Each structure stands twice: as structure tokens, then as C-alpha cells.
């Protein structure tokens, strides 16, 4: 026996297409604490919620706009792109995955290099994009960092890496892990040249990046409440067989234990970086 749970008073949809009003995408943002912030207000505050100080995850385009004077910079090595050198395939081929993420993000890989002035001081900044396969470390990231460091040595400029990554890119296997030694070797050359290296750790910074160049900078800064670590808490707990301290992978905990020098809000990052460079950088 069929039941009519409801009946329409009028058949079909009577609202004309011209009268429909869509809510603009991105007009509002809700933070994890439940605070709702208007997008324009969030942007004006460097994508930090004025209600609860939550740092919304952003990419290289936003960071470059925040750091460089008037948002002006020159991108370096923009045409370096990832390829599928291993013909890797999991749920889909690496080639197809790259095509999809490049089309979606309009990026060529998970990091971008830029040179510009920060409060009048010229420097090079490499910024990771978490939107590109989780900001994962692959052969292109290693190569771009290598080129950025060579540029710094040639031009006698300070260097900064903004880290936000889930770790090494599994689709490139050993090629991705080789980048750790490659980058560390180049950073040693940067140090020998007497040039400053700053790391700014954002949420999240994990895996091999934490185990290498994110933690070997002259000055290590981090965003408030950023998650920073090598492995996830479940893996660590199962490995050591004991409970872990609350918040042990936050930037605040790491600063307390001496792994991070400064907790720097995104609203203050430009001023702090420029002051640090002017205090510590060796003039040519």
C-alpha cells in the first residue's frame, strides 16, 4: 500500500532563473571554534580570524602578497614541473594525478620561488603550497630550493622557506627522499657564504621536511598552534607504547622544548622577518 507523505501545492518549480540568487562562494569563513568571519575582513587581517586568532591555511600567492612590498615580486624558476619518471600508479596514475592537480590549482608544483623586497630589504622566499598534493616534497621542490639558494649566493641575499607539507611524495619514491640530502648540502653552502636562512613553519609541517631543512635554519619561526612533527601521534603512540603529552606536536610545545625560536603571528610576520634580516644578515 503506497502512502503520499506530502503533496505539492503547485507542480514544478515556478521561480524563474533570473530571480534566483546564489550565495557567493567564499563570502564567509567558519573557524574550528565556530566563529564566522567575513572573507574580506579575513583577507585584510592576513587570513587570521580576528575573533579567535585562528590562522586559516593559505598558499604562496597569499604569502607573497603579505610579505613583499606592495605585493610585487619576481617569480623564479616558474617553469620547472614534475614528471612521472617511475610510471607510478596507485588508485590512478601519477601522470593523471599531476594533470588534475595542475589544472585545479594552476600551479606547476608544491613550491614557488620569488624575489622581492620585504620592508625595503631584498630577499628570496620559497613558499610551499599545501593544495598541491599536500605540499609534498618531490624532485621539483628539491630542485627549486637548490636554484633559489644558488640565486641567493650569487646575489648575496638572505633566504626564507615557508613550510607547509605532509612530507615526501610517495609517487617519486627514492627520488623524493634524495632531495633531503640535496637541500641540506645547498644550505651548507649558503651558510658557508655567510648568508641568513629563515624557516617559517605553518600548519602542518610533517615528515622528512621536519626531519631536515625545516629544523636546520639559522632562525626557526612558526605560526601559532601549527602542527609540526615527523610521524602522526597514533604511529608514535603505537611505537613507544605510552601516552603522549597533550599538544606535543604544536608550535608552542616545540618552542618550550627549544626546537622553535619564535612563535610569530601572520599579522606580524613581515615586520619580524625584516627586523631579523636587518639584524642578522651579512651585508655584501
PDB file of C-alpha atoms in Angstrom:
ATOM      1  CA  UNK A   1       0.000   0.000   0.000  1.00  0.00           C
ATOM      2  CA  UNK A   2       1.501   3.373  -1.045  1.00  0.00           C
ATOM      3  CA  UNK A   3       1.411   6.451   1.139  1.00  0.00           C
ATOM      4  CA  UNK A   4       1.670  10.054  -0.008  1.00  0.00           C
ATOM      5  CA  UNK A   5       3.908  11.682   2.582  1.00  0.00           C
ATOM      6  CA  UNK A   6       3.481  15.146   1.046  1.00  0.00           C
ATOM      7  CA  UNK A   7       1.869  16.733  -1.953  1.00  0.00           C
ATOM      8  CA  UNK A   8       2.946  19.822  -3.901  1.00  0.00           C
ATOM      9  CA  UNK A   9       0.535  22.717  -3.938  1.00  0.00           C
ATOM     10  CA  UNK A  10       1.926  23.716  -7.322  1.00  0.00           C
ATOM     11  CA  UNK A  11       3.580  21.451  -9.863  1.00  0.00           C
ATOM     12  CA  UNK A  12       7.224  22.042 -10.886  1.00  0.00           C
ATOM     13  CA  UNK A  13       9.472  24.895  -9.784  1.00  0.00           C
ATOM     14  CA  UNK A  14       7.953  28.269 -10.512  1.00  0.00           C
ATOM     15  CA  UNK A  15      10.913  30.548  -9.682  1.00  0.00           C
ATOM     16  CA  UNK A  16      12.492  31.881 -12.860  1.00  0.00           C
ATOM     17  CA  UNK A  17      16.232  31.532 -13.354  1.00  0.00           C
ATOM     18  CA  UNK A  18      16.675  35.308 -13.396  1.00  0.00           C
ATOM     19  CA  UNK A  19      15.094  35.600  -9.944  1.00  0.00           C
ATOM     20  CA  UNK A  20      17.376  33.020  -8.300  1.00  0.00           C
ATOM     21  CA  UNK A  21      20.161  34.478  -6.164  1.00  0.00           C
ATOM     22  CA  UNK A  22      23.177  32.328  -5.396  1.00  0.00           C
ATOM     23  CA  UNK A  23      25.236  32.965  -2.258  1.00  0.00           C
ATOM     24  CA  UNK A  24      28.739  33.999  -3.389  1.00  0.00           C
ATOM     25  CA  UNK A  25      31.347  31.330  -2.669  1.00  0.00           C
ATOM     26  CA  UNK A  26      33.895  32.234  -0.011  1.00  0.00           C
ATOM     27  CA  UNK A  27      31.839  35.108   1.387  1.00  0.00           C
ATOM     28  CA  UNK A  28      32.109  33.713   4.911  1.00  0.00           C
ATOM     29  CA  UNK A  29      34.619  31.522   6.717  1.00  0.00           C
ATOM     30  CA  UNK A  30      33.955  29.434   9.821  1.00  0.00           C
ATOM     31  CA  UNK A  31      36.888  28.687  12.118  1.00  0.00           C
ATOM     32  CA  UNK A  32      37.207  25.431  14.127  1.00  0.00           C
ATOM     33  CA  UNK A  33      35.962  27.254  17.226  1.00  0.00           C
ATOM     34  CA  UNK A  34      32.750  28.093  15.376  1.00  0.00           C
ATOM     35  CA  UNK A  35      33.479  31.769  14.773  1.00  0.00           C
ATOM     36  CA  UNK A  36      32.178  33.083  11.458  1.00  0.00           C
ATOM     37  CA  UNK A  37      34.261  35.723   9.692  1.00  0.00           C
ATOM     38  CA  UNK A  38      33.540  37.665   6.531  1.00  0.00           C
ATOM     39  CA  UNK A  39      36.072  36.828   3.820  1.00  0.00           C
ATOM     40  CA  UNK A  40      37.055  40.431   3.126  1.00  0.00           C
ATOM     41  CA  UNK A  41      37.700  41.028   6.812  1.00  0.00           C
ATOM     42  CA  UNK A  42      39.762  37.837   6.956  1.00  0.00           C
ATOM     43  CA  UNK A  43      41.853  38.920   3.977  1.00  0.00           C
ATOM     44  CA  UNK A  44      42.530  42.351   5.466  1.00  0.00           C
ATOM     45  CA  UNK A  45      43.818  40.609   8.602  1.00  0.00           C
ATOM     46  CA  UNK A  46      46.265  38.400   6.660  1.00  0.00           C
ATOM     47  CA  UNK A  47      43.800  35.477   6.825  1.00  0.00           C
ATOM     48  CA  UNK A  48      43.864  35.404  10.620  1.00  0.00           C
ATOM     49  CA  UNK A  49      40.463  35.344  12.301  1.00  0.00           C
ATOM     50  CA  UNK A  50      40.134  38.473  14.468  1.00  0.00           C
ATOM     51  CA  UNK A  51      37.574  36.589  16.565  1.00  0.00           C
ATOM     52  CA  UNK A  52      39.773  33.750  17.829  1.00  0.00           C
ATOM     53  CA  UNK A  53      43.218  34.292  16.226  1.00  0.00           C
ATOM     54  CA  UNK A  54      42.827  31.162  14.071  1.00  0.00           C
ATOM     55  CA  UNK A  55      45.300  31.095  11.150  1.00  0.00           C
ATOM     56  CA  UNK A  56      43.466  29.974   8.024  1.00  0.00           C
ATOM     57  CA  UNK A  57      45.632  27.871   5.708  1.00  0.00           C
ATOM     58  CA  UNK A  58      46.817  29.893   2.707  1.00  0.00           C
ATOM     59  CA  UNK A  59      49.117  29.345  -0.269  1.00  0.00           C
ATOM     60  CA  UNK A  60      52.112  31.002  -1.885  1.00  0.00           C
ATOM     61  CA  UNK A  61      50.050  33.674  -3.653  1.00  0.00           C
ATOM     62  CA  UNK A  62      48.681  34.953  -0.341  1.00  0.00           C
ATOM     63  CA  UNK A  63      52.009  34.707   1.482  1.00  0.00           C
ATOM     64  CA  UNK A  64      53.852  36.605  -1.258  1.00  0.00           C
ATOM     65  CA  UNK A  65      51.183  39.297  -1.126  1.00  0.00           C
ATOM     66  CA  UNK A  66      51.617  39.567   2.656  1.00  0.00           C
ATOM     67  CA  UNK A  67      55.426  39.608   2.688  1.00  0.00           C
ATOM     68  CA  UNK A  68      56.571  41.537  -0.369  1.00  0.00           C
ATOM     69  CA  UNK A  69      56.220  45.313  -0.530  1.00  0.00           C
ATOM     70  CA  UNK A  70      53.028  46.243  -2.410  1.00  0.00           C
ATOM     71  CA  UNK A  71      52.697  42.533  -3.248  1.00  0.00           C
ATOM     72  CA  UNK A  72      55.306  42.915  -6.006  1.00  0.00           C
ATOM     73  CA  UNK A  73      57.820  40.160  -6.699  1.00  0.00           C
ATOM     74  CA  UNK A  74      59.572  38.293  -9.479  1.00  0.00           C
ATOM     75  CA  UNK A  75      58.920  34.564  -9.620  1.00  0.00           C
ATOM     76  CA  UNK A  76      61.979  32.387 -10.202  1.00  0.00           C
ATOM     77  CA  UNK A  77      62.034  29.004 -11.958  1.00  0.00           C
ATOM     78  CA  UNK A  78      58.307  29.098 -12.656  1.00  0.00           C
ATOM     79  CA  UNK A  79      58.506  26.573 -15.494  1.00  0.00           C
ATOM     80  CA  UNK A  80      60.072  23.702 -13.515  1.00  0.00           C
ATOM     81  CA  UNK A  81      57.422  20.948 -13.360  1.00  0.00           C
ATOM     82  CA  UNK A  82      57.046  17.428 -12.003  1.00  0.00           C
ATOM     83  CA  UNK A  83      57.057  14.424 -14.324  1.00  0.00           C
ATOM     84  CA  UNK A  84      56.235  10.753 -13.789  1.00  0.00           C
ATOM     85  CA  UNK A  85      59.758   9.331 -14.002  1.00  0.00           C
ATOM     86  CA  UNK A  86      58.735   6.000 -12.407  1.00  0.00           C
ATOM     87  CA  UNK A  87      55.418   5.426 -14.251  1.00  0.00           C
ATOM     88  CA  UNK A  88      53.901   5.195 -10.774  1.00  0.00           C
ATOM     89  CA  UNK A  89      50.303   4.127 -10.293  1.00  0.00           C
ATOM     90  CA  UNK A  90      48.179   3.696  -7.170  1.00  0.00           C
ATOM     91  CA  UNK A  91      44.442   4.398  -7.406  1.00  0.00           C
ATOM     92  CA  UNK A  92      45.324   6.391 -10.521  1.00  0.00           C
ATOM     93  CA  UNK A  93      48.473   7.054 -12.492  1.00  0.00           C
ATOM     94  CA  UNK A  94      50.850   9.750 -11.240  1.00  0.00           C
ATOM     95  CA  UNK A  95      50.647  11.391 -14.671  1.00  0.00           C
ATOM     96  CA  UNK A  96      46.877  11.770 -14.375  1.00  0.00           C
ATOM     97  CA  UNK A  97      47.162  12.953 -10.783  1.00  0.00           C
ATOM     98  CA  UNK A  98      49.616  15.667 -11.828  1.00  0.00           C
ATOM     99  CA  UNK A  99      47.376  16.800 -14.668  1.00  0.00           C
ATOM    100  CA  UNK A 100      44.395  17.072 -12.335  1.00  0.00           C
ATOM    101  CA  UNK A 101      46.171  18.990  -9.567  1.00  0.00           C
ATOM    102  CA  UNK A 102      47.866  21.352 -12.027  1.00  0.00           C
ATOM    103  CA  UNK A 103      44.525  22.159 -13.619  1.00  0.00           C
ATOM    104  CA  UNK A 104      42.836  22.596 -10.238  1.00  0.00           C
ATOM    105  CA  UNK A 105      45.493  24.730  -8.523  1.00  0.00           C
ATOM    106  CA  UNK A 106      47.042  26.481 -11.548  1.00  0.00           C
ATOM    107  CA  UNK A 107      50.423  25.598 -10.015  1.00  0.00           C
ATOM    108  CA  UNK A 108      53.287  23.628 -11.551  1.00  0.00           C
ATOM    109  CA  UNK A 109      54.380  22.018  -8.274  1.00  0.00           C
ATOM    110  CA  UNK A 110      54.200  22.258  -4.496  1.00  0.00           C
ATOM    111  CA  UNK A 111      56.620  25.177  -4.066  1.00  0.00           C
ATOM    112  CA  UNK A 112      57.238  28.572  -5.661  1.00  0.00           C
ATOM    113  CA  UNK A 113      60.341  30.783  -5.548  1.00  0.00           C
ATOM    114  CA  UNK A 114      60.131  34.565  -5.523  1.00  0.00           C
ATOM    115  CA  UNK A 115      62.489  37.506  -5.072  1.00  0.00           C
ATOM    116  CA  UNK A 116      61.347  40.911  -3.885  1.00  0.00           C
ATOM    117  CA  UNK A 117      61.704  43.446  -1.100  1.00  0.00           C
ATOM    118  CA  UNK A 118      60.364  42.987   2.430  1.00  0.00           C
ATOM    119  CA  UNK A 119      60.142  46.429   4.039  1.00  0.00           C
ATOM    120  CA  UNK A 120      62.784  47.578   1.587  1.00  0.00           C
ATOM    121  CA  UNK A 121      65.187  44.662   2.108  1.00  0.00           C
ATOM    122  CA  UNK A 122      65.645  42.372  -0.895  1.00  0.00           C
ATOM    123  CA  UNK A 123      65.414  38.646  -0.208  1.00  0.00           C
ATOM    124  CA  UNK A 124      64.344  35.323  -1.725  1.00  0.00           C
ATOM    125  CA  UNK A 125      61.330  33.428  -0.391  1.00  0.00           C
ATOM    126  CA  UNK A 126      60.338  29.855  -1.273  1.00  0.00           C
ATOM    127  CA  UNK A 127      56.770  29.042  -0.241  1.00  0.00           C
ATOM    128  CA  UNK A 128      55.095  25.641  -0.256  1.00  0.00           C
ATOM    129  CA  UNK A 129      51.508  25.168  -1.428  1.00  0.00           C
ATOM    130  CA  UNK A 130      49.627  22.547   0.600  1.00  0.00           C
ATOM    131  CA  UNK A 131      46.912  22.477  -2.074  1.00  0.00           C
ATOM    132  CA  UNK A 132      49.370  20.772  -4.453  1.00  0.00           C
ATOM    133  CA  UNK A 133      49.411  17.108  -3.317  1.00  0.00           C
ATOM    134  CA  UNK A 134      49.684  18.140   0.330  1.00  0.00           C
ATOM    135  CA  UNK A 135      52.738  20.335  -0.251  1.00  0.00           C
ATOM    136  CA  UNK A 136      54.696  17.117  -0.688  1.00  0.00           C
ATOM    137  CA  UNK A 137      58.447  17.035  -1.224  1.00  0.00           C
ATOM    138  CA  UNK A 138      59.393  15.753  -4.663  1.00  0.00           C
ATOM    139  CA  UNK A 139      62.252  16.199  -7.111  1.00  0.00           C
ATOM    140  CA  UNK A 140      60.937  19.572  -8.268  1.00  0.00           C
ATOM    141  CA  UNK A 141      60.747  21.008  -4.752  1.00  0.00           C
ATOM    142  CA  UNK A 142      64.323  19.964  -4.099  1.00  0.00           C
ATOM    143  CA  UNK A 143      65.486  21.393  -7.415  1.00  0.00           C
ATOM    144  CA  UNK A 144      63.651  24.688  -6.911  1.00  0.00           C
ATOM    145  CA  UNK A 145      65.142  25.124  -3.452  1.00  0.00           C
ATOM    146  CA  UNK A 146      68.568  24.345  -4.897  1.00  0.00           C
ATOM    147  CA  UNK A 147      68.123  27.022  -7.556  1.00  0.00           C
ATOM    148  CA  UNK A 148      66.812  29.531  -5.032  1.00  0.00           C
ATOM    149  CA  UNK A 149      69.877  29.003  -2.833  1.00  0.00           C
ATOM    150  CA  UNK A 150      72.235  29.391  -5.808  1.00  0.00           C
ATOM    151  CA  UNK A 151      70.449  32.657  -6.650  1.00  0.00           C
ATOM    152  CA  UNK A 152      70.916  33.859  -3.050  1.00  0.00           C
ATOM    153  CA  UNK A 153      74.629  33.005  -3.115  1.00  0.00           C
ATOM    154  CA  UNK A 154      75.109  34.748  -6.463  1.00  0.00           C
ATOM    155  CA  UNK A 155      73.194  37.893  -5.434  1.00  0.00           C
ATOM    156  CA  UNK A 156      74.230  37.852  -1.734  1.00  0.00           C
ATOM    157  CA  UNK A 157      70.631  37.720  -0.488  1.00  0.00           C
ATOM    158  CA  UNK A 158      69.007  36.247   2.646  1.00  0.00           C
ATOM    159  CA  UNK A 159      66.735  33.251   2.175  1.00  0.00           C
ATOM    160  CA  UNK A 160      63.433  32.111   3.683  1.00  0.00           C
ATOM    161  CA  UNK A 161      61.385  28.924   3.281  1.00  0.00           C
ATOM    162  CA  UNK A 162      57.712  28.875   4.282  1.00  0.00           C
ATOM    163  CA  UNK A 163      56.977  25.239   5.140  1.00  0.00           C
ATOM    164  CA  UNK A 164      53.568  23.552   4.984  1.00  0.00           C
ATOM    165  CA  UNK A 165      53.762  19.935   3.936  1.00  0.00           C
ATOM    166  CA  UNK A 166      52.653  16.406   4.730  1.00  0.00           C
ATOM    167  CA  UNK A 167      56.100  15.018   3.911  1.00  0.00           C
ATOM    168  CA  UNK A 168      57.792  13.260   0.998  1.00  0.00           C
ATOM    169  CA  UNK A 169      55.838  12.435  -2.171  1.00  0.00           C
ATOM    170  CA  UNK A 170      55.381   8.673  -2.346  1.00  0.00           C
ATOM    171  CA  UNK A 171      54.839   8.708  -6.128  1.00  0.00           C
ATOM    172  CA  UNK A 172      58.503   9.654  -6.578  1.00  0.00           C
ATOM    173  CA  UNK A 173      59.824   7.135  -4.029  1.00  0.00           C
ATOM    174  CA  UNK A 174      63.602   7.405  -3.503  1.00  0.00           C
ATOM    175  CA  UNK A 175      63.823  10.439  -5.782  1.00  0.00           C
ATOM    176  CA  UNK A 176      61.847  12.420  -3.221  1.00  0.00           C
ATOM    177  CA  UNK A 177      63.974  11.224  -0.291  1.00  0.00           C
ATOM    178  CA  UNK A 178      67.180  12.159  -2.135  1.00  0.00           C
ATOM    179  CA  UNK A 179      66.052  15.789  -2.036  1.00  0.00           C
ATOM    180  CA  UNK A 180      66.665  15.915   1.729  1.00  0.00           C
ATOM    181  CA  UNK A 181      70.409  15.436   1.327  1.00  0.00           C
ATOM    182  CA  UNK A 182      70.455  17.674  -1.755  1.00  0.00           C
ATOM    183  CA  UNK A 183      68.801  20.590   0.040  1.00  0.00           C
ATOM    184  CA  UNK A 184      70.936  20.184   3.160  1.00  0.00           C
ATOM    185  CA  UNK A 185      74.102  20.259   1.042  1.00  0.00           C
ATOM    186  CA  UNK A 186      72.990  23.507  -0.602  1.00  0.00           C
ATOM    187  CA  UNK A 187      72.036  25.042   2.754  1.00  0.00           C
ATOM    188  CA  UNK A 188      75.538  24.232   3.990  1.00  0.00           C
ATOM    189  CA  UNK A 189      76.895  26.240   1.057  1.00  0.00           C
ATOM    190  CA  UNK A 190      74.536  29.096   1.942  1.00  0.00           C
ATOM    191  CA  UNK A 191      75.877  29.050   5.497  1.00  0.00           C
ATOM    192  CA  UNK A 192      79.482  28.971   4.284  1.00  0.00           C
ATOM    193  CA  UNK A 193      78.710  32.055   2.220  1.00  0.00           C
ATOM    194  CA  UNK A 194      77.613  33.793   5.430  1.00  0.00           C
ATOM    195  CA  UNK A 195      74.004  34.229   4.305  1.00  0.00           C
ATOM    196  CA  UNK A 196      70.956  34.030   6.541  1.00  0.00           C
ATOM    197  CA  UNK A 197      68.360  31.242   6.299  1.00  0.00           C
ATOM    198  CA  UNK A 198      64.944  31.602   7.984  1.00  0.00           C
ATOM    199  CA  UNK A 199      62.323  28.841   8.199  1.00  0.00           C
ATOM    200  CA  UNK A 200      58.672  29.669   8.916  1.00  0.00           C
ATOM    201  CA  UNK A 201      56.697  26.564   9.899  1.00  0.00           C
ATOM    202  CA  UNK A 202      52.979  26.560   9.169  1.00  0.00           C
ATOM    203  CA  UNK A 203      50.174  24.086   9.756  1.00  0.00           C
ATOM    204  CA  UNK A 204      51.006  21.321   9.004  1.00  0.00           C
ATOM    205  CA  UNK A 205      54.761  20.705   8.721  1.00  0.00           C
ATOM    206  CA  UNK A 206      55.456  16.970   8.810  1.00  0.00           C
ATOM    207  CA  UNK A 207      57.619  14.109   7.606  1.00  0.00           C
ATOM    208  CA  UNK A 208      61.048  14.447   6.054  1.00  0.00           C
ATOM    209  CA  UNK A 209      60.787  18.216   5.802  1.00  0.00           C
ATOM    210  CA  UNK A 210      60.568  18.444   9.595  1.00  0.00           C
ATOM    211  CA  UNK A 211      63.403  15.936   9.862  1.00  0.00           C
ATOM    212  CA  UNK A 212      65.666  18.072   7.688  1.00  0.00           C
ATOM    213  CA  UNK A 213      65.655  21.621   6.359  1.00  0.00           C
ATOM    214  CA  UNK A 214      62.650  22.910   8.331  1.00  0.00           C
ATOM    215  CA  UNK A 215      64.660  22.407  11.522  1.00  0.00           C
ATOM    216  CA  UNK A 216      68.134  23.435  10.382  1.00  0.00           C
ATOM    217  CA  UNK A 217      67.561  27.141   9.763  1.00  0.00           C
ATOM    218  CA  UNK A 218      69.501  29.917  11.471  1.00  0.00           C
ATOM    219  CA  UNK A 219      66.173  31.196  12.802  1.00  0.00           C
ATOM    220  CA  UNK A 220      63.113  28.928  13.105  1.00  0.00           C
ATOM    221  CA  UNK A 221      59.765  30.680  13.346  1.00  0.00           C
ATOM    222  CA  UNK A 222      56.324  29.086  13.489  1.00  0.00           C
ATOM    223  CA  UNK A 223      52.697  30.122  13.291  1.00  0.00           C
ATOM    224  CA  UNK A 224      50.611  29.875  16.474  1.00  0.00           C
ATOM    225  CA  UNK A 225      49.132  26.402  17.100  1.00  0.00           C
ATOM    226  CA  UNK A 226      50.711  24.953  13.968  1.00  0.00           C
ATOM    227  CA  UNK A 227      51.037  21.150  13.914  1.00  0.00           C
ATOM    228  CA  UNK A 228      54.686  20.196  13.487  1.00  0.00           C
ATOM    229  CA  UNK A 229      56.170  16.721  13.634  1.00  0.00           C
ATOM    230  CA  UNK A 230      57.643  13.743  11.838  1.00  0.00           C
ATOM    231  CA  UNK A 231      55.020  10.996  12.259  1.00  0.00           C
ATOM    232  CA  UNK A 232      51.419  11.232  13.420  1.00  0.00           C
ATOM    233  CA  UNK A 233      50.500  10.761  17.106  1.00  0.00           C
ATOM    234  CA  UNK A 234      48.908   7.338  16.553  1.00  0.00           C
ATOM    235  CA  UNK A 235      52.095   5.963  14.946  1.00  0.00           C
ATOM    236  CA  UNK A 236      54.265   7.411  17.716  1.00  0.00           C
ATOM    237  CA  UNK A 237      51.964   6.084  20.458  1.00  0.00           C
ATOM    238  CA  UNK A 238      51.978   2.576  18.980  1.00  0.00           C
ATOM    239  CA  UNK A 239      55.755   2.690  18.525  1.00  0.00           C
ATOM    240  CA  UNK A 240      56.735   3.795  22.034  1.00  0.00           C
ATOM    241  CA  UNK A 241      53.778   2.161  23.787  1.00  0.00           C
ATOM    242  CA  UNK A 242      52.864   5.074  26.021  1.00  0.00           C
ATOM    243  CA  UNK A 243      50.568   8.086  26.135  1.00  0.00           C
ATOM    244  CA  UNK A 244      51.813  11.369  24.746  1.00  0.00           C
ATOM    245  CA  UNK A 245      51.740  14.850  26.312  1.00  0.00           C
ATOM    246  CA  UNK A 246      48.756  16.937  25.268  1.00  0.00           C
ATOM    247  CA  UNK A 247      49.580  19.228  22.334  1.00  0.00           C
ATOM    248  CA  UNK A 248      53.083  17.759  21.981  1.00  0.00           C
ATOM    249  CA  UNK A 249      53.143  18.492  18.239  1.00  0.00           C
ATOM    250  CA  UNK A 250      52.111  22.146  18.432  1.00  0.00           C
ATOM    251  CA  UNK A 251      54.465  25.020  17.740  1.00  0.00           C
ATOM    252  CA  UNK A 252      54.050  26.218  21.336  1.00  0.00           C
ATOM    253  CA  UNK A 253      55.194  22.860  22.766  1.00  0.00           C
ATOM    254  CA  UNK A 254      58.178  22.770  20.403  1.00  0.00           C
ATOM    255  CA  UNK A 255      59.173  26.298  21.380  1.00  0.00           C
ATOM    256  CA  UNK A 256      59.052  25.267  25.041  1.00  0.00           C
ATOM    257  CA  UNK A 257      61.398  22.360  24.251  1.00  0.00           C
ATOM    258  CA  UNK A 258      63.794  24.532  22.222  1.00  0.00           C
ATOM    259  CA  UNK A 259      63.007  23.357  18.693  1.00  0.00           C
ATOM    260  CA  UNK A 260      61.366  26.632  17.629  1.00  0.00           C
ATOM    261  CA  UNK A 261      62.844  30.082  18.279  1.00  0.00           C
ATOM    262  CA  UNK A 262      59.782  32.297  17.890  1.00  0.00           C
ATOM    263  CA  UNK A 263      56.017  31.971  17.571  1.00  0.00           C
ATOM    264  CA  UNK A 264      55.081  34.654  15.053  1.00  0.00           C
ATOM    265  CA  UNK A 265      51.547  35.604  14.118  1.00  0.00           C
ATOM    266  CA  UNK A 266      50.921  36.004  10.410  1.00  0.00           C
ATOM    267  CA  UNK A 267      49.805  39.568  11.040  1.00  0.00           C
ATOM    268  CA  UNK A 268      53.323  40.291  12.344  1.00  0.00           C
ATOM    269  CA  UNK A 269      55.420  38.113  10.047  1.00  0.00           C
ATOM    270  CA  UNK A 270      56.527  40.850   7.647  1.00  0.00           C
ATOM    271  CA  UNK A 271      57.835  43.094  10.426  1.00  0.00           C
ATOM    272  CA  UNK A 272      59.540  40.241  12.294  1.00  0.00           C
ATOM    273  CA  UNK A 273      61.228  38.871   9.162  1.00  0.00           C
ATOM    274  CA  UNK A 274      62.512  42.277   8.028  1.00  0.00           C
ATOM    275  CA  UNK A 275      63.865  43.085  11.521  1.00  0.00           C
ATOM    276  CA  UNK A 276      65.534  39.658  11.741  1.00  0.00           C
ATOM    277  CA  UNK A 277      67.168  40.071   8.341  1.00  0.00           C
ATOM    278  CA  UNK A 278      68.399  43.584   9.133  1.00  0.00           C
ATOM    279  CA  UNK A 279      69.843  42.433  12.450  1.00  0.00           C
ATOM    280  CA  UNK A 280      71.500  39.212  11.313  1.00  0.00           C
ATOM    281  CA  UNK A 281      72.093  39.282   7.574  1.00  0.00           C
ATOM    282  CA  UNK A 282      75.638  39.903   6.357  1.00  0.00           C
ATOM    283  CA  UNK A 283      75.805  42.913   4.069  1.00  0.00           C
ATOM    284  CA  UNK A 284      77.562  42.427   0.726  1.00  0.00           C
TER     285      UNK A 284
END
